[in-house]
PDB file of C-alpha atoms and ligand atoms in Angstrom:
ATOM      1  CA  MET A   1     -11.084  17.478  19.239  1.00 81.00           C
ATOM      2  CA  VAL A   2      -7.940  18.576  17.409  1.00 92.00           C
ATOM      3  CA  LYS A   3      -7.902  16.659  14.163  1.00 97.00           C
ATOM      4  CA  LYS A   4      -4.651  15.154  12.863  1.00 98.00           C
ATOM      5  CA  ASN A   5      -3.357  16.083   9.428  1.00 98.00           C
ATOM      6  CA  ALA A   6      -3.409  13.023   7.195  1.00 98.00           C
ATOM      7  CA  CYS A   7      -2.082  12.240   3.742  1.00 98.00           C
ATOM      8  CA  VAL A   8      -3.546   9.516   1.518  1.00 98.00           C
ATOM      9  CA  PHE A   9      -1.400   7.671  -1.060  1.00 98.00           C
ATOM     10  CA  ILE A  10      -3.170   6.206  -4.103  1.00 98.00           C
ATOM     11  CA  SER A  11      -2.309   4.596  -7.436  1.00 98.00           C
ATOM     12  CA  GLY A  12      -5.694   3.951  -9.054  1.00 98.00           C
ATOM     13  CA  ARG A  13      -9.433   4.252  -8.632  1.00 98.00           C
ATOM     14  CA  GLY A  14      -9.365   5.882  -5.215  1.00 98.00           C
ATOM     15  CA  SER A  15     -12.670   4.606  -3.828  1.00 98.00           C
ATOM     16  CA  ASN A  16     -11.106   4.209  -0.354  1.00 98.00           C
ATOM     17  CA  LEU A  17      -9.798   7.759  -0.681  1.00 98.00           C
ATOM     18  CA  LYS A  18     -13.308   8.967  -1.568  1.00 98.00           C
ATOM     19  CA  SER A  19     -14.734   7.181   1.465  1.00 98.00           C
ATOM     20  CA  LEU A  20     -12.071   8.669   3.783  1.00 98.00           C
ATOM     21  CA  ILE A  21     -12.706  12.170   2.417  1.00 98.00           C
ATOM     22  CA  ASN A  22     -16.426  11.761   3.121  1.00 98.00           C
ATOM     23  CA  LYS A  23     -15.801  10.399   6.619  1.00 98.00           C
ATOM     24  CA  SER A  24     -13.350  13.190   7.432  1.00 98.00           C
ATOM     25  CA  ARG A  25     -16.120  15.749   6.949  1.00 96.00           C
ATOM     26  CA  ASP A  26     -17.609  14.442  10.187  1.00 97.00           C
ATOM     27  CA  TYR A  27     -16.664  16.679  13.088  1.00 94.00           C
ATOM     28  CA  ASN A  28     -15.849  13.628  15.228  1.00 95.00           C
ATOM     29  CA  PHE A  29     -13.663  11.827  12.709  1.00 97.00           C
ATOM     30  CA  PRO A  30     -10.059  12.217  13.969  1.00 97.00           C
ATOM     31  CA  ILE A  31      -8.306  13.201  10.717  1.00 98.00           C
ATOM     32  CA  ASN A  32      -8.434  15.854   8.026  1.00 98.00           C
ATOM     33  CA  ILE A  33      -7.012  14.891   4.652  1.00 98.00           C
ATOM     34  CA  LYS A  34      -4.575  17.667   3.811  1.00 98.00           C
ATOM     35  CA  LEU A  35      -2.619  16.077   0.977  1.00 98.00           C
ATOM     36  CA  ILE A  36      -2.934  13.304  -1.601  1.00 98.00           C
ATOM     37  CA  ILE A  37       0.034  11.550  -3.209  1.00 98.00           C
ATOM     38  CA  CYS A  38      -0.412   9.601  -6.416  1.00 98.00           C
ATOM     39  CA  ASN A  39       2.225   7.690  -8.411  1.00 97.00           C
ATOM     40  CA  ASN A  40       0.078   7.317 -11.531  1.00 97.00           C
ATOM     41  CA  GLU A  41      -0.769  10.412 -13.555  1.00 97.00           C
ATOM     42  CA  SER A  42      -3.823   8.753 -15.131  1.00 97.00           C
ATOM     43  CA  ALA A  43      -5.307   7.473 -11.853  1.00 98.00           C
ATOM     44  CA  TYR A  44      -9.062   8.037 -11.623  1.00 98.00           C
ATOM     45  CA  GLY A  45      -8.640   8.807  -7.909  1.00 98.00           C
ATOM     46  CA  ILE A  46      -7.031  12.197  -8.642  1.00 98.00           C
ATOM     47  CA  LYS A  47     -10.551  13.369  -9.512  1.00 98.00           C
ATOM     48  CA  HIS A  48     -11.492  13.112  -5.833  1.00 98.00           C
ATOM     49  CA  ALA A  49      -8.607  15.399  -4.897  1.00 98.00           C
ATOM     50  CA  LYS A  50      -9.637  17.952  -7.508  1.00 98.00           C
ATOM     51  CA  LYS A  51     -13.346  17.794  -6.716  1.00 98.00           C
ATOM     52  CA  ASN A  52     -12.687  18.337  -3.009  1.00 98.00           C
ATOM     53  CA  SER A  53      -9.937  20.943  -3.536  1.00 98.00           C
ATOM     54  CA  ILE A  54      -7.388  18.872  -1.646  1.00 98.00           C
ATOM     55  CA  PRO A  55      -3.758  19.544  -2.654  1.00 98.00           C
ATOM     56  CA  PHE A  56      -2.239  16.618  -4.517  1.00 98.00           C
ATOM     57  CA  LEU A  57       1.178  15.637  -5.784  1.00 97.00           C
ATOM     58  CA  ILE A  58       1.760  13.278  -8.686  1.00 97.00           C
ATOM     59  CA  VAL A  59       5.111  11.541  -8.416  1.00 97.00           C
ATOM     60  CA  ASP A  60       7.092   9.374 -10.776  1.00 95.00           C
ATOM     61  CA  SER A  61       7.926   6.395  -8.615  1.00 93.00           C
ATOM     62  CA  ASN A  62      10.557   5.274 -11.140  1.00 90.00           C
ATOM     63  CA  ASN A  63      12.558   8.363 -10.251  1.00 89.00           C
ATOM     64  CA  LYS A  64      15.241   7.661  -7.638  1.00 86.00           C
ATOM     65  CA  ILE A  65      14.431  10.714  -5.524  1.00 92.00           C
ATOM     66  CA  PHE A  66      10.624  10.542  -5.626  1.00 96.00           C
ATOM     67  CA  GLU A  67      10.313   9.606  -1.949  1.00 96.00           C
ATOM     68  CA  ARG A  68      12.454  12.612  -1.004  1.00 95.00           C
ATOM     69  CA  LYS A  69      10.002  14.842  -2.864  1.00 96.00           C
ATOM     70  CA  ILE A  70       7.122  13.280  -0.957  1.00 97.00           C
ATOM     71  CA  ILE A  71       8.865  13.761   2.406  1.00 97.00           C
ATOM     72  CA  LYS A  72       9.360  17.441   1.599  1.00 97.00           C
ATOM     73  CA  GLU A  73       5.630  17.949   0.906  1.00 97.00           C
ATOM     74  CA  ILE A  74       4.602  15.887   3.909  1.00 98.00           C
ATOM     75  CA  LYS A  75       6.697  18.085   6.188  1.00 97.00           C
ATOM     76  CA  ARG A  76       5.237  21.222   4.575  1.00 98.00           C
ATOM     77  CA  PHE A  77       1.702  20.029   5.326  1.00 98.00           C
ATOM     78  CA  LYS A  78       2.603  18.864   8.866  1.00 98.00           C
ATOM     79  CA  ILE A  79       1.264  15.375   8.201  1.00 98.00           C
ATOM     80  CA  SER A  80       1.112  13.005  11.162  1.00 97.00           C
ATOM     81  CA  LEU A  81      -0.631  10.012   9.558  1.00 98.00           C
ATOM     82  CA  ILE A  82      -0.147   8.432   6.128  1.00 98.00           C
ATOM     83  CA  CYS A  83      -2.939   6.186   4.848  1.00 98.00           C
ATOM     84  CA  LEU A  84      -2.095   3.950   1.908  1.00 98.00           C
ATOM     85  CA  ALA A  85      -5.238   3.280  -0.099  1.00 98.00           C
ATOM     86  CA  GLY A  86      -4.470   1.180  -3.147  1.00 98.00           C
ATOM     87  CA  TYR A  87      -0.926   2.544  -3.371  1.00 97.00           C
ATOM     88  CA  MET A  88       0.835  -0.133  -5.383  1.00 94.00           C
ATOM     89  CA  LYS A  89       4.411   0.554  -4.429  1.00 94.00           C
ATOM     90  CA  ILE A  90       6.415  -0.737  -1.486  1.00 92.00           C
ATOM     91  CA  ILE A  91       7.411   2.022   0.931  1.00 94.00           C
ATOM     92  CA  SER A  92      11.164   2.034   1.539  1.00 94.00           C
ATOM     93  CA  LYS A  93      12.809   1.597   4.926  1.00 95.00           C
ATOM     94  CA  ASN A  94      14.379   5.025   4.445  1.00 95.00           C
ATOM     95  CA  PHE A  95      11.009   6.657   3.868  1.00 96.00           C
ATOM     96  CA  ILE A  96       9.518   5.026   6.966  1.00 97.00           C
ATOM     97  CA  LYS A  97      12.479   6.288   8.998  1.00 96.00           C
ATOM     98  CA  SER A  98      12.451   9.820   7.567  1.00 96.00           C
ATOM     99  CA  PHE A  99       8.715  10.224   8.150  1.00 97.00           C
ATOM    100  CA  GLY A 100       9.013   8.781  11.647  1.00 97.00           C
ATOM    101  CA  LYS A 101       5.253   8.709  12.241  1.00 97.00           C
ATOM    102  CA  LEU A 102       2.451   6.280  11.592  1.00 97.00           C
ATOM    103  CA  ILE A 103       1.842   4.753   8.144  1.00 98.00           C
ATOM    104  CA  ILE A 104      -1.123   2.404   7.696  1.00 98.00           C
ATOM    105  CA  ASN A 105      -2.381   0.357   4.763  1.00 98.00           C
ATOM    106  CA  ILE A 106      -5.556  -1.440   3.748  1.00 98.00           C
ATOM    107  CA  HIS A 107      -5.321  -4.789   1.997  1.00 98.00           C
ATOM    108  CA  PRO A 108      -8.139  -6.887   0.474  1.00 98.00           C
ATOM    109  CA  SER A 109      -7.561 -10.154   2.334  1.00 98.00           C
ATOM    110  CA  LEU A 110      -7.497 -11.587   5.809  1.00 98.00           C
ATOM    111  CA  LEU A 111      -3.774 -11.037   6.364  1.00 98.00           C
ATOM    112  CA  PRO A 112      -1.363 -12.731   6.859  1.00 98.00           C
ATOM    113  CA  LYS A 113      -3.083 -14.755   4.130  1.00 98.00           C
ATOM    114  CA  TYR A 114      -2.934 -13.562   0.505  1.00 98.00           C
ATOM    115  CA  LYS A 115      -0.393 -10.772   0.522  1.00 97.00           C
ATOM    116  CA  GLY A 116       0.264  -9.181  -2.864  1.00 96.00           C
ATOM    117  CA  LEU A 117      -1.870  -9.004  -5.999  1.00 96.00           C
ATOM    118  CA  ASN A 118      -4.864 -10.968  -7.375  1.00 97.00           C
ATOM    119  CA  THR A 119      -6.169 -11.811  -3.929  1.00 98.00           C
ATOM    120  CA  TYR A 120      -9.743 -12.580  -5.039  1.00 98.00           C
ATOM    121  CA  SER A 121      -8.843 -15.191  -7.667  1.00 98.00           C
ATOM    122  CA  ARG A 122      -6.349 -16.838  -5.308  1.00 98.00           C
ATOM    123  CA  VAL A 123      -8.951 -16.972  -2.518  1.00 98.00           C
ATOM    124  CA  LEU A 124     -11.450 -18.648  -4.892  1.00 98.00           C
ATOM    125  CA  LYS A 125      -8.851 -21.053  -6.263  1.00 98.00           C
ATOM    126  CA  ASN A 126      -8.094 -22.238  -2.746  1.00 98.00           C
ATOM    127  CA  SER A 127     -11.819 -22.716  -1.974  1.00 98.00           C
ATOM    128  CA  GLU A 128     -11.604 -20.487   1.096  1.00 98.00           C
ATOM    129  CA  ILE A 129     -14.717 -20.255   3.255  1.00 98.00           C
ATOM    130  CA  MET A 130     -14.084 -16.655   4.277  1.00 98.00           C
ATOM    131  CA  THR A 131     -12.319 -13.578   3.028  1.00 98.00           C
ATOM    132  CA  GLY A 132     -12.216  -9.911   4.007  1.00 98.00           C
ATOM    133  CA  CYS A 133      -9.896  -6.980   4.509  1.00 98.00           C
ATOM    134  CA  THR A 134      -7.171  -5.869   6.897  1.00 98.00           C
ATOM    135  CA  VAL A 135      -5.738  -2.556   8.059  1.00 98.00           C
ATOM    136  CA  HIS A 136      -2.149  -2.823   9.274  1.00 98.00           C
ATOM    137  CA  ILE A 137       0.828  -0.710  10.224  1.00 97.00           C
ATOM    138  CA  VAL A 138       3.266  -0.438   7.324  1.00 97.00           C
ATOM    139  CA  ASN A 139       6.799  -1.737   7.461  1.00 93.00           C
ATOM    140  CA  GLU A 140       9.286  -2.219   4.633  1.00 88.00           C
ATOM    141  CA  LYS A 141       7.802  -5.603   3.649  1.00 91.00           C
ATOM    142  CA  LEU A 142       4.797  -6.053   1.356  1.00 89.00           C
ATOM    143  CA  ASP A 143       1.409  -6.163   3.163  1.00 91.00           C
ATOM    144  CA  ASP A 144       3.156  -6.874   6.453  1.00 93.00           C
ATOM    145  CA  GLY A 145       3.201  -5.215   9.893  1.00 95.00           C
ATOM    146  CA  LYS A 146       0.971  -5.180  12.959  1.00 97.00           C
ATOM    147  CA  ILE A 147      -2.715  -5.731  12.221  1.00 97.00           C
ATOM    148  CA  ILE A 148      -4.944  -3.019  13.690  1.00 97.00           C
ATOM    149  CA  ALA A 149      -8.329  -3.922  12.180  1.00 98.00           C
ATOM    150  CA  GLN A 150      -9.757  -6.838  10.262  1.00 98.00           C
ATOM    151  CA  LYS A 151     -13.235  -7.763   9.041  1.00 98.00           C
ATOM    152  CA  GLY A 152     -14.370 -10.823   7.135  1.00 98.00           C
ATOM    153  CA  PHE A 153     -17.396 -12.360   5.455  1.00 98.00           C
ATOM    154  CA  TYR A 154     -18.452 -15.826   4.287  1.00 98.00           C
ATOM    155  CA  ILE A 155     -17.988 -16.550   0.609  1.00 98.00           C
ATOM    156  CA  SER A 156     -21.084 -17.773  -1.222  1.00 98.00           C
ATOM    157  CA  SER A 157     -20.783 -20.637  -3.712  1.00 97.00           C
ATOM    158  CA  LYS A 158     -22.087 -18.220  -6.363  1.00 97.00           C
ATOM    159  CA  ASP A 159     -19.394 -15.586  -5.760  1.00 98.00           C
ATOM    160  CA  ASP A 160     -16.925 -14.915  -8.532  1.00 98.00           C
ATOM    161  CA  ALA A 161     -13.854 -12.652  -8.264  1.00 98.00           C
ATOM    162  CA  LYS A 162     -15.931  -9.574  -9.154  1.00 98.00           C
ATOM    163  CA  ASP A 163     -18.437 -10.350  -6.378  1.00 98.00           C
ATOM    164  CA  LEU A 164     -15.602 -10.763  -3.877  1.00 98.00           C
ATOM    165  CA  GLU A 165     -14.120  -7.445  -4.952  1.00 98.00           C
ATOM    166  CA  ARG A 166     -17.450  -5.643  -4.566  1.00 98.00           C
ATOM    167  CA  LYS A 167     -18.152  -7.168  -1.142  1.00 98.00           C
ATOM    168  CA  THR A 168     -14.590  -6.654   0.111  1.00 98.00           C
ATOM    169  CA  GLN A 169     -14.415  -3.034  -0.985  1.00 98.00           C
ATOM    170  CA  LYS A 170     -17.691  -2.217   0.767  1.00 98.00           C
ATOM    171  CA  LEU A 171     -16.223  -3.711   3.933  1.00 98.00           C
ATOM    172  CA  GLU A 172     -12.951  -1.823   3.426  1.00 98.00           C
ATOM    173  CA  TYR A 173     -14.603   1.602   3.728  1.00 98.00           C
ATOM    174  CA  LYS A 174     -16.039   0.665   7.118  1.00 98.00           C
ATOM    175  CA  THR A 175     -12.897  -1.082   8.361  1.00 98.00           C
ATOM    176  CA  TYR A 176     -10.538   1.756   7.384  1.00 98.00           C
ATOM    177  CA  ALA A 177     -12.690   4.350   9.125  1.00 98.00           C
ATOM    178  CA  GLU A 178     -13.006   2.252  12.283  1.00 98.00           C
ATOM    179  CA  ALA A 179      -9.257   1.594  12.372  1.00 98.00           C
ATOM    180  CA  ILE A 180      -8.539   5.342  12.239  1.00 98.00           C
ATOM    181  CA  ILE A 181     -11.112   6.117  14.927  1.00 98.00           C
ATOM    182  CA  ASN A 182      -9.521   3.462  17.157  1.00 97.00           C
ATOM    183  CA  LEU A 183      -6.023   4.852  16.635  1.00 97.00           C
ATOM    184  CA  TYR A 184      -7.004   8.163  18.238  1.00 96.00           C
ATOM    185  CA  ARG A 185      -9.636   6.898  20.661  1.00 92.00           C
ATOM    186  CA  TYR A 186      -7.699   8.031  23.745  1.00 86.00           C
ATOM    187  CA  ASP A 187      -6.313  11.329  22.383  1.00 83.00           C
TER     188      ASP A 187
HETATM  189  C1  GAR B   1      -8.284  -1.774  -2.390  1.00 75.39           C
HETATM  190  O1  GAR B   1      -9.096  -2.927  -2.451  1.00 75.39           O
HETATM  191  C2  GAR B   1      -7.083  -2.021  -1.489  1.00 75.39           C
HETATM  192  O2  GAR B   1      -7.338  -2.884  -0.451  1.00 75.39           O
HETATM  193  C3  GAR B   1      -6.092  -2.606  -2.464  1.00 75.39           C
HETATM  194  O3  GAR B   1      -6.268  -1.877  -3.628  1.00 75.39           O
HETATM  195  C4  GAR B   1      -7.645  -1.493  -3.745  1.00 75.39           C
HETATM  196  C5  GAR B   1      -7.704  -0.030  -4.108  1.00 75.39           C
HETATM  197  O4  GAR B   1      -8.995   0.358  -4.428  1.00 75.39           O
HETATM  198  N1  GAR B   1      -4.763  -2.516  -1.927  1.00 75.39           N
HETATM  199  C6  GAR B   1      -3.851  -3.458  -2.057  1.00 75.39           C
HETATM  200  O5  GAR B   1      -4.019  -4.466  -2.718  1.00 75.39           O
HETATM  201  C7  GAR B   1      -2.535  -3.188  -1.327  1.00 75.39           C
HETATM  202  N2  GAR B   1      -1.731  -4.328  -1.295  1.00 75.39           N
HETATM  203  P1  GAR B   1      -9.385   1.897  -4.462  1.00 75.39           P
HETATM  204  O6  GAR B   1      -8.324   2.597  -5.318  1.00 75.39           O
HETATM  205  O7  GAR B   1     -10.741   1.935  -5.119  1.00 75.39           O
HETATM  206  O8  GAR B   1      -9.412   2.411  -3.060  1.00 75.39           O
END
């Protein structure tokens, strides 16, 4: 199997990044992570890039031309898949067009419900029975675009927001990996 070159975008802790790096070590996993983009210089997730000797670029997303800088690096590394993993910035229409290939995102809710921030507290406030995570194709709207994988679980009456976060994140690692495997199933 010829693995695709992937780039992961992060803003914070990077636990999904860590999981994808580990999965990509598997001979049968369809991507290699060749580049990491981070828009927060103090993000813990950069440690995973350093530890695994994966090239990374820290960008200032307040700078007007930051997406142009990213595009330049992405072309240099011949990236064909971008995985957003806790990247807390909306991708512009221009960027999507210039890249011209697949961009996917993971979100901690059963989309289309609970787009945006603070999903766990909103889910609890609304006394939802279930929650979970979703992988979707990225468009220029927040947490929008075609859903390609989704997994859920039942909320226990004892669960607080921290419990939901822990359970959801565990499910995210599995869901993200399965979504990527499915994307290239017939290649
Ligand atoms: C993840 O739970 C991801 O779903 C969420 O940020 C977290 C990042 O955690 N993304 C969004 O909310 C996107 N709208 P991580 O940095 O440990 O992977």
